[in-house]
Coordinates of C-alpha atoms and ligand atoms in Angstrom, one line a residue:
M260 CA -8.5 2.6 19.3
I261 CA -9.6 4.8 17.1
G262 CA -9.8 4.2 13.2
S263 CA -10.5 1.0 11.9
G264 CA -7.9 0.8 9.0
P265 CA -5.7 -2.7 8.9
N266 CA -3.3 -1.0 11.4
G267 CA -5.9 -0.4 13.7
L268 CA -7.8 -3.2 13.4
A269 CA -4.4 -5.4 14.0
G270 CA -3.7 -3.6 17.0
A271 CA -6.9 -3.8 18.5
I272 CA -6.5 -7.4 18.2
E273 CA -3.3 -7.4 20.1
L274 CA -4.0 -5.7 22.7
A275 CA -7.2 -7.8 22.9
R276 CA -5.0 -11.2 23.0
A277 CA -2.9 -9.6 25.9
G278 CA -6.0 -9.2 27.7
L279 CA -7.1 -5.5 27.4
E280 CA -10.9 -4.9 26.9
V281 CA -10.7 -3.5 23.3
E282 CA -12.9 -0.9 21.6
V283 CA -12.2 0.3 18.3
H284 CA -14.1 3.5 17.2
E285 CA -14.6 4.3 13.6
A286 CA -15.5 7.5 12.2
E287 CA -17.3 6.2 8.8
P288 CA -20.2 3.4 8.4
E289 CA -18.4 0.9 7.7
L290 CA -15.0 -0.7 9.0
G291 CA -11.6 -1.3 7.1
G292 CA -10.5 2.0 5.9
G293 CA -8.2 1.4 3.4
L294 CA -9.8 -2.2 2.8
R295 CA -13.6 -0.9 2.1
S296 CA -14.8 -2.9 -0.7
V297 CA -18.8 -1.4 -1.8
N298 CA -20.8 -1.1 -4.4
L299 CA -19.6 2.2 -6.8
T300 CA -20.8 1.6 -10.0
L301 CA -23.7 -0.6 -11.0
P302 CA -26.1 -3.4 -9.2
G303 CA -23.4 -6.7 -8.9
F304 CA -20.4 -5.1 -9.5
V305 CA -17.9 -5.2 -6.2
H306 CA -15.0 -2.5 -6.2
D307 CA -12.2 -2.0 -3.6
V308 CA -12.2 1.5 -3.0
C309 CA -8.4 1.9 -2.1
S310 CA -6.3 -0.9 -1.3
S311 CA -6.8 -3.8 -3.8
I312 CA -3.5 -6.3 -4.3
H313 CA -2.1 -7.6 -1.5
P314 CA 1.4 -8.8 -1.5
L315 CA 2.3 -6.6 1.8
A316 CA -0.4 -8.4 3.3
V317 CA 0.6 -12.8 3.0
A318 CA 3.9 -11.6 3.8
S319 CA 2.6 -9.9 7.1
P320 CA 3.7 -12.0 9.8
V321 CA 1.0 -10.7 11.9
F322 CA -1.6 -11.5 9.4
R323 CA -0.1 -14.9 9.0
D324 CA -0.3 -15.5 12.6
L325 CA -3.8 -15.1 12.8
G326 CA -5.1 -17.4 10.6
L327 CA -7.5 -15.3 8.9
D328 CA -10.5 -16.6 7.2
V329 CA -9.2 -15.2 4.1
D330 CA -9.5 -16.8 0.3
W331 CA -6.7 -15.3 -1.3
V332 CA -6.9 -15.7 -4.9
H333 CA -3.2 -15.8 -6.6
P334 CA -3.6 -14.6 -10.6
D335 CA -1.5 -16.6 -12.9
A336 CA 1.0 -13.5 -13.1
P337 CA 1.4 -10.9 -10.1
A338 CA 1.7 -7.8 -12.8
A339 CA 2.3 -7.0 -16.7
H340 CA 3.8 -4.0 -18.1
P341 CA 2.8 -3.8 -22.1
F342 CA 4.9 -1.8 -24.7
D343 CA 3.3 -0.3 -27.5
D344 CA 4.4 -2.4 -30.3
G345 CA 1.9 -5.2 -28.7
T346 CA 4.6 -6.9 -26.7
V347 CA 4.5 -7.2 -22.9
L348 CA 7.0 -7.9 -20.2
L349 CA 5.6 -9.8 -17.1
L350 CA 6.6 -10.3 -13.2
E351 CA 6.0 -14.3 -13.3
R352 CA 5.8 -15.7 -9.7
D353 CA 9.2 -18.0 -10.8
I354 CA 12.0 -16.1 -11.1
G355 CA 14.0 -18.4 -14.3
E356 CA 10.8 -17.9 -16.1
T357 CA 11.0 -13.7 -15.5
A358 CA 14.6 -13.7 -16.1
G359 CA 14.1 -16.0 -19.5
Q360 CA 11.6 -13.3 -20.7
L361 CA 14.5 -10.4 -19.9
G362 CA 16.9 -11.7 -22.4
V363 CA 20.3 -10.1 -22.0
D364 CA 19.2 -9.0 -19.1
G365 CA 18.2 -12.1 -17.5
A366 CA 21.4 -13.1 -16.1
A367 CA 21.6 -9.9 -13.9
Y368 CA 18.0 -9.7 -12.8
R369 CA 18.9 -13.6 -11.5
E370 CA 22.4 -12.0 -9.7
L371 CA 20.0 -9.2 -8.2
I372 CA 16.8 -10.7 -7.2
E373 CA 17.8 -14.2 -6.4
P374 CA 19.9 -13.8 -3.1
L375 CA 17.2 -11.4 -1.6
V376 CA 13.9 -14.3 -2.5
E377 CA 16.5 -16.6 -1.4
S378 CA 17.0 -15.3 2.0
W379 CA 12.9 -14.7 2.3
P380 CA 11.6 -14.0 5.0
Y381 CA 15.0 -13.3 7.0
P382 CA 17.5 -11.0 5.1
Y383 CA 18.3 -8.7 8.1
A384 CA 18.9 -12.0 10.0
P385 CA 22.8 -11.3 10.8
R386 CA 24.5 -13.2 8.9
A387 CA 21.9 -13.1 5.7
F388 CA 22.9 -9.3 6.6
L389 CA 26.1 -9.9 5.6
E390 CA 25.7 -12.0 2.6
L391 CA 23.1 -9.7 1.1
R392 CA 24.8 -6.2 1.5
A393 CA 25.0 -5.6 -2.1
S394 CA 21.2 -6.0 -2.6
L395 CA 20.2 -3.9 0.5
R396 CA 23.0 -1.6 -1.0
S397 CA 21.1 -1.4 -4.0
A398 CA 17.7 -1.2 -2.4
L399 CA 18.8 2.3 -0.6
A400 CA 19.3 3.7 -4.1
A401 CA 17.4 6.0 -6.5
A402 CA 15.5 3.2 -9.6
R403 CA 17.2 5.0 -12.9
P404 CA 21.0 5.1 -11.3
L405 CA 20.4 1.5 -10.7
A406 CA 18.4 0.0 -13.5
E407 CA 21.2 2.3 -16.1
S408 CA 24.0 0.3 -14.2
R409 CA 21.8 -3.1 -14.3
F410 CA 19.9 -3.3 -17.6
R411 CA 21.4 -2.8 -20.9
S412 CA 17.8 -3.0 -22.5
E413 CA 15.4 0.2 -22.7
R414 CA 12.7 -2.5 -21.6
T415 CA 13.8 -4.1 -18.7
R416 CA 14.3 -0.6 -17.5
A417 CA 10.9 0.5 -18.0
W418 CA 9.3 -2.5 -16.7
F419 CA 11.8 -2.0 -13.4
A420 CA 10.4 1.9 -13.6
G421 CA 6.9 0.5 -13.2
F422 CA 7.6 -1.2 -10.1
A423 CA 9.8 1.6 -9.1
A424 CA 6.7 4.2 -9.3
H425 CA 4.8 2.6 -6.5
S426 CA 7.0 4.5 -4.0
L427 CA 5.3 7.7 -5.2
L428 CA 8.7 9.0 -5.6
P429 CA 10.6 10.3 -8.5
L430 CA 12.9 7.6 -10.2
E431 CA 16.0 9.6 -9.4
R432 CA 15.4 9.7 -6.0
R433 CA 16.1 7.2 -2.8
P434 CA 15.1 4.7 -2.2
S435 CA 13.0 4.5 -5.2
A436 CA 14.5 1.0 -5.9
G437 CA 13.6 -0.3 -2.9
F438 CA 9.9 -0.5 -3.7
A439 CA 10.7 -2.0 -6.9
L440 CA 13.0 -4.6 -5.3
A441 CA 10.8 -5.6 -2.2
L442 CA 7.7 -5.9 -5.0
L443 CA 9.9 -8.2 -7.0
V444 CA 10.5 -10.1 -4.2
L445 CA 7.2 -10.5 -2.7
G446 CA 5.9 -11.5 -6.4
H447 CA 8.6 -14.4 -6.3
A448 CA 8.0 -15.2 -2.6
V449 CA 4.5 -14.9 -1.9
G450 CA 2.7 -13.9 -5.0
W451 CA 0.3 -10.4 -5.1
P452 CA -2.8 -12.2 -4.4
F453 CA -6.0 -10.7 -3.3
P454 CA -8.7 -11.6 -1.1
R455 CA -12.1 -13.5 -3.0
G456 CA -14.8 -11.1 -2.7
G457 CA -13.0 -8.1 -2.1
S458 CA -10.8 -5.9 -0.2
Q459 CA -13.6 -5.9 2.4
R460 CA -13.4 -9.7 3.1
L461 CA -9.6 -9.4 5.0
A462 CA -11.1 -6.6 7.1
D463 CA -14.1 -8.7 8.0
A464 CA -12.1 -11.1 8.9
L465 CA -9.6 -9.2 11.3
A466 CA -12.9 -7.9 12.8
S467 CA -14.3 -11.0 13.5
R468 CA -11.1 -12.3 15.7
L469 CA -11.1 -9.2 17.2
R470 CA -14.7 -9.8 18.2
E471 CA -14.1 -13.6 19.5
L472 CA -11.3 -11.8 21.6
G473 CA -14.0 -9.7 23.1
G474 CA -13.1 -6.6 21.2
E475 CA -16.1 -4.1 20.4
I476 CA -16.4 -2.1 17.0
H477 CA -18.7 0.8 16.8
V478 CA -19.0 2.1 13.4
S479 CA -20.2 6.1 12.6
S480 CA -18.7 6.5 15.7
P481 CA -15.8 9.4 15.2
V482 CA -13.7 10.8 17.8
D483 CA -13.2 14.6 18.3
E484 CA -11.5 14.4 21.7
L485 CA -9.1 11.3 23.2
P486 CA -11.8 9.1 24.8
N487 CA -10.9 8.0 28.6
A488 CA -9.0 4.8 28.9
E489 CA -5.9 3.3 30.1
V490 CA -4.7 3.3 26.2
V491 CA -5.7 4.8 23.0
L492 CA -4.3 3.6 19.9
A493 CA -4.6 6.4 17.5
D494 CA -5.0 5.1 13.7
V495 CA -5.2 8.4 12.9
S496 CA -2.7 11.2 10.3
P497 CA -0.4 13.0 12.7
R498 CA -2.9 16.5 11.7
E499 CA -6.1 14.5 12.9
L500 CA -3.9 13.4 16.2
A501 CA -3.4 17.0 16.9
R502 CA -6.5 17.7 16.5
I503 CA -8.2 15.6 18.8
A504 CA -5.6 15.4 21.5
P505 CA -4.0 18.0 24.0
L506 CA -0.9 17.6 22.5
P507 CA 2.4 19.4 23.9
E508 CA 2.9 22.4 21.5
R509 CA 6.3 21.5 20.2
Y510 CA 5.5 17.7 19.0
A511 CA 2.4 19.3 17.7
A512 CA 3.9 21.5 16.1
L513 CA 6.7 18.0 14.3
L514 CA 3.2 16.7 13.9
Q515 CA 2.0 19.9 11.9
A516 CA 5.6 19.9 9.7
Y517 CA 5.2 16.2 8.7
R518 CA 5.9 15.9 4.9
L519 CA 2.5 14.6 3.2
G520 CA 3.2 12.3 -0.2
L521 CA 1.5 12.9 -3.4
G522 CA -2.2 12.3 -3.8
A523 CA -3.8 9.6 -6.2
F524 CA -7.0 10.3 -9.0
K525 CA -8.8 7.0 -8.8
V526 CA -11.0 5.4 -11.6
D527 CA -13.1 2.4 -10.9
W528 CA -15.3 0.8 -13.8
A529 CA -18.0 -1.3 -14.8
L530 CA -17.3 -3.2 -17.7
D531 CA -19.4 -5.5 -19.8
G532 CA -16.1 -7.5 -21.1
P533 CA -12.0 -8.3 -20.1
I534 CA -9.8 -5.5 -20.9
P535 CA -9.3 -6.3 -24.9
W536 CA -5.3 -6.1 -24.3
R537 CA -3.3 -5.6 -27.5
A538 CA -0.9 -8.1 -26.0
P539 CA -3.3 -10.6 -24.9
E540 CA -0.4 -12.2 -22.0
C541 CA -1.9 -9.1 -19.7
A542 CA -5.0 -10.8 -19.0
R543 CA -2.4 -13.1 -16.9
A544 CA -1.8 -10.8 -14.9
G545 CA -3.7 -8.8 -11.9
T546 CA -1.6 -5.8 -12.0
V547 CA -0.9 -4.2 -15.3
H548 CA 1.6 -1.1 -15.1
L549 CA 0.4 1.3 -18.1
G550 CA 3.7 3.8 -18.8
G551 CA 5.2 2.7 -21.7
S552 CA 9.2 3.6 -21.2
F553 CA 11.3 4.0 -18.7
E554 CA 11.6 7.9 -19.7
E555 CA 7.4 8.5 -19.8
I556 CA 7.6 6.5 -16.5
S557 CA 9.8 8.9 -14.9
A558 CA 8.4 12.3 -16.4
S559 CA 5.0 11.4 -15.2
E560 CA 6.3 10.8 -11.7
W561 CA 8.6 14.2 -11.7
G562 CA 5.4 15.7 -13.0
A563 CA 3.2 15.0 -10.0
W564 CA 6.3 15.9 -7.8
S565 CA 6.4 19.1 -9.4
G566 CA 2.8 20.0 -9.3
R567 CA 2.3 19.5 -13.2
P568 CA 0.7 15.9 -13.7
A569 CA 2.2 14.3 -17.0
A570 CA -0.3 13.9 -20.0
K571 CA 0.5 10.6 -20.2
P572 CA 0.4 9.9 -16.8
F573 CA 1.8 6.3 -15.2
V574 CA -1.6 4.1 -14.4
L575 CA -1.6 1.7 -11.6
L576 CA -4.8 -0.8 -13.1
A577 CA -6.0 -4.1 -11.0
Q578 CA -8.1 -6.6 -13.1
T579 CA -9.4 -9.2 -10.0
S580 CA -12.5 -9.7 -11.5
L581 CA -10.8 -11.8 -14.0
F582 CA -9.6 -14.7 -11.5
D583 CA -12.3 -13.7 -9.0
R584 CA -15.6 -13.7 -10.5
S585 CA -17.5 -13.2 -7.3
R586 CA -17.1 -9.2 -8.2
A587 CA -19.1 -8.7 -11.2
P588 CA -22.3 -10.3 -12.6
E589 CA -21.8 -13.0 -15.5
G590 CA -19.9 -12.2 -18.3
K591 CA -18.9 -8.4 -16.8
H592 CA -16.0 -7.1 -14.6
T593 CA -14.9 -5.1 -13.1
A594 CA -11.1 -2.7 -13.4
W595 CA -9.7 -0.6 -10.8
A596 CA -6.5 2.6 -11.8
Y597 CA -5.5 5.0 -10.7
C598 CA -2.3 7.6 -11.4
H599 CA 0.2 10.0 -9.0
V600 CA -1.1 13.5 -9.0
P601 CA 0.1 16.6 -6.8
N602 CA -1.1 16.5 -3.0
G603 CA -4.8 17.8 -3.0
F604 CA -4.9 18.1 -6.9
A605 CA -8.2 19.2 -8.6
E606 CA -8.6 18.7 -12.1
D607 CA -10.0 15.3 -13.3
M608 CA -8.0 12.9 -14.6
T609 CA -10.8 10.6 -15.8
E610 CA -9.8 11.2 -19.7
R611 CA -5.9 10.7 -19.4
I612 CA -6.0 7.5 -17.5
E613 CA -8.2 6.3 -20.0
A614 CA -6.2 6.9 -23.0
Q615 CA -3.6 5.5 -21.1
V616 CA -5.5 2.1 -20.9
E617 CA -7.1 2.7 -25.0
R618 CA -3.5 3.0 -25.8
F619 CA -2.5 -0.7 -24.7
A620 CA -6.1 -1.7 -24.8
P621 CA -8.0 -0.5 -28.5
G622 CA -11.4 -0.8 -27.8
F623 CA -11.4 -0.4 -24.1
R624 CA -13.8 2.4 -23.7
E625 CA -16.3 0.9 -25.5
R626 CA -16.6 -1.6 -22.9
I627 CA -17.6 0.9 -19.8
L628 CA -20.8 0.5 -18.8
A629 CA -20.2 2.7 -16.2
R630 CA -17.5 5.1 -13.8
H631 CA -17.0 6.5 -11.0
A632 CA -14.0 8.6 -10.9
M633 CA -12.5 10.1 -7.4
G634 CA -9.5 12.5 -7.2
P635 CA -7.4 14.1 -4.1
A636 CA -10.4 15.9 -2.6
E637 CA -13.1 12.5 -2.5
L638 CA -10.6 10.1 -1.6
E639 CA -9.9 12.4 2.1
A640 CA -14.0 12.5 2.0
H641 CA -14.0 8.7 1.9
N642 CA -11.0 8.6 4.7
R643 CA -10.1 11.4 6.8
N644 CA -6.7 9.5 6.8
L645 CA -6.0 10.4 2.9
V646 CA -4.6 13.7 3.3
G647 CA -4.8 15.7 0.1
G648 CA -5.4 12.0 -1.2
D649 CA -2.0 10.5 0.1
L650 CA -2.2 7.0 -0.1
N651 CA 0.7 6.1 2.1
G652 CA 0.0 8.3 5.1
G653 CA 3.2 11.0 4.3
K654 CA 6.0 11.0 2.1
M655 CA 8.3 8.0 2.1
D656 CA 11.7 9.0 1.2
L657 CA 14.3 8.5 3.5
G658 CA 14.1 10.9 5.7
Q659 CA 10.2 9.5 6.6
L660 CA 10.7 6.0 6.2
F661 CA 12.3 4.7 9.3
F662 CA 11.3 8.0 11.7
R663 CA 7.9 8.9 11.4
P664 CA 5.9 11.0 12.3
V665 CA 9.4 12.3 14.1
R666 CA 12.5 11.5 15.1
S667 CA 12.4 9.0 17.1
L668 CA 13.2 5.3 18.3
L669 CA 9.9 3.8 19.0
P670 CA 7.3 7.0 17.0
Y671 CA 4.5 5.3 18.3
R672 CA 5.2 6.9 21.4
T673 CA 3.4 10.3 21.9
P674 CA 4.1 12.6 24.8
L675 CA 0.8 11.9 26.2
R676 CA 1.1 8.9 28.5
G677 CA -0.7 5.6 27.0
V678 CA -1.4 7.3 23.6
Y679 CA 0.4 6.0 20.6
L680 CA -0.3 6.6 16.8
C681 CA -0.8 3.3 14.9
S682 CA -1.5 4.2 11.3
A683 CA 0.8 4.2 8.2
S684 CA 2.3 7.3 9.3
T685 CA 4.6 5.3 11.7
P686 CA 6.8 2.9 11.0
P687 CA 6.8 0.7 8.3
G688 CA 4.9 3.0 6.7
G689 CA 1.9 2.4 4.0
G690 CA 0.6 -0.9 2.6
V691 CA -1.7 -3.3 3.8
H692 CA 0.4 -5.2 6.4
G693 CA -1.1 -4.3 10.0
L694 CA 2.7 -4.0 11.1
C695 CA 2.2 -0.3 12.4
G696 CA -0.6 -1.1 14.6
Y697 CA 1.1 -4.1 15.9
S698 CA 4.3 -2.9 16.8
A699 CA 1.8 0.1 18.1
A700 CA -0.1 -2.5 20.2
R701 CA 3.7 -3.9 21.7
V702 CA 5.1 -0.7 23.0
A703 CA 2.2 0.3 24.3
L704 CA 1.7 -3.1 26.1
R705 CA 5.5 -2.8 27.6
D706 CA 5.1 1.0 28.5
E707 CA 2.0 -0.5 30.7
R708 CA 4.2 -3.0 31.9
T709 CA 6.7 -0.9 33.1
R710 CA 4.5 1.1 34.3
Y711 CA 2.7 -1.3 37.0
R712 CA 5.7 -2.7 38.3
R713 CA 7.3 0.6 38.9
P714 CA 7.0 0.8 43.2
R715 CA 4.4 3.5 44.1
S716 CA 6.4 6.3 45.4
S717 CA 8.3 7.1 41.2
S718 CA 5.1 6.4 39.9
P719 CA 4.2 10.2 38.0
Ligands
FAD1090 C1 -6.4 4.3 -4.4 C2 -5.8 3.6 -2.7 C3 -4.9 2.3 -3.8 C4 -4.1 1.2 -2.5 N1 -3.9 0.5 -3.3 C5 -3.4 -0.5 -2.4 C6 -2.6 -1.8 -2.5 O1 -3.3 -2.2 -3.7 N2 -2.3 -2.2 -1.9 C7 -1.7 -2.0 -0.4 O2 -1.2 -2.6 0.2 N3 -2.0 -0.7 0.1 C8 -2.7 0.2 -0.6 N4 -2.9 1.5 -0.3 C9 -2.5 2.2 0.8 C10 -3.3 1.5 2.2 O3 -5.1 1.3 1.7 C11 -3.0 2.2 3.2 O4 -1.3 2.2 3.4 C12 -4.1 1.3 4.6 O5 -5.0 1.5 4.1 C13 -3.2 1.7 5.5 O6 -4.3 1.1 6.4 P1 -4.1 2.2 8.3 O7 -4.9 1.5 9.2 O8 -2.8 3.1 8.6 O9 -5.2 3.5 8.0 P2 -6.5 3.6 7.1 O10 -6.6 2.3 6.3 O11 -6.9 5.0 6.2 O12 -8.0 3.7 8.4 C14 -7.9 4.7 8.9 C15 -9.3 4.5 9.5 O13 -9.2 5.3 10.8 C16 -10.7 6.1 10.5 N5 -10.3 7.4 11.1 C17 -9.3 8.7 11.0 N6 -9.7 9.6 12.0 C18 -11.0 9.0 12.9 C19 -10.8 9.3 14.1 N7 -11.1 10.8 14.4 N8 -12.2 9.0 14.4 C20 -12.9 7.5 14.1 N9 -11.9 7.1 13.1 C21 -11.1 7.9 12.6 C22 -10.5 6.4 9.1 O14 -12.2 6.8 8.9 C23 -10.5 5.0 8.5 O15 -11.4 3.9 8.4 C24 -4.1 2.2 -1.5 C25 -4.5 3.1 -1.0 C26 -5.6 4.3 -1.8 C27 -6.1 5.4 -1.1

């Protein structure tokens, strides 16, 4: 296995469970890829360098089956969306409570979301599929037409936009609505928790499961050419695979043509106290969406998409230390926030991000003890899979959602026998769920079995 991100570790575990001798080679000194937590600011403060909020991990059948030793912390509410007038809309675990806050749009929200939550976790079973046709059609839509046709209040539309913007797509592009629906359904079905002690705990739990199965992990071990092994799974970017593997020219060209997504600009803070939200209910949520109105969030995403980030970018903020006291010294806090920027963008967005927090939490700046900022270049230096700061392993529009990085039913396979791609640049894409790694491992194991069952004369 090349790389020890969540997909690499999940894939390695599946291979080891099938009885293979597995070695993981990780370029960086710490294992975990996007799950690493380190001290970025002051002693005693733990920061998640990339991923922090893990609805996809708790929803993942792969991680669930492994019975990992992770203490999941659930904030009172998954997410909050404050407005300039000091009010807020929350995504609550309970559908009724959430709908209750949405006023005139409460019934429309229930109608949209309830069938999906009720069918969880099997929305793709044939019967459910028929019953859910309308909801699933909405999932392939763009956020703007869906919000404008379903919701009457500007507040509900703005709230919905915050979830849709996780797609890193303009809200007028498909399937940005699907990202919102998925995150809302997860909020009700499983919550938006995080591991006590930092995301690193999830990586460590995966690593110890792998070691129990006999697997080995080598850190500070960058792979620059294909290892000599029967099966090689690569938790790497398509470009990195093209760099290290002698791929046929045509396939290598397809990998080079794979489209990158937006980058991220991220700031971590060590704080003297909790964030002083104007709407105090924001302190009930682990994640806070800072973007104001639908039009502002839309303009922010278009800005990043078209190369000119907005003056008031949409900011995604996590405040895990409010619910997990192990992340900061007594009375102190951490916060994690990022906005979307053009891929490879080189300007400093710290001031714009902090202004957005200050807008909804006057006095925030006075609580900052230390900060650490990472633009696309620093993110890529931290983890070479984050090409140009791209946090989803490639654009997740309709063209690259199901077929990534190439148009094939099993895009994990490469033309090289025994070599598979298993990073977030394969289906189902970005996020911490391990499904790319697991699926690639299953394909590899099936191919291996077929190879050995074939009569000798027909083997290549
Ligand atoms: C700022 C930010 C915030 C995010 N927030 C969230 C969130 O809250 N929730 C969520 O679910 N997701 C989040 N994500 C996305 C999530 O982190 C990724 O989708 C996920 O980590 C992808 O997992 P992976 O295993 O495919 O790759 P990665 O986690 O990127 O791991 C790949 C590993 O492979 C190693 N590697 C690459 N090439 C080589 C080589 N040649 N030799 C050896 N090792 C190599 C890398 O060093 C790295 O450790 C966030 C990402 C970023 C950047």
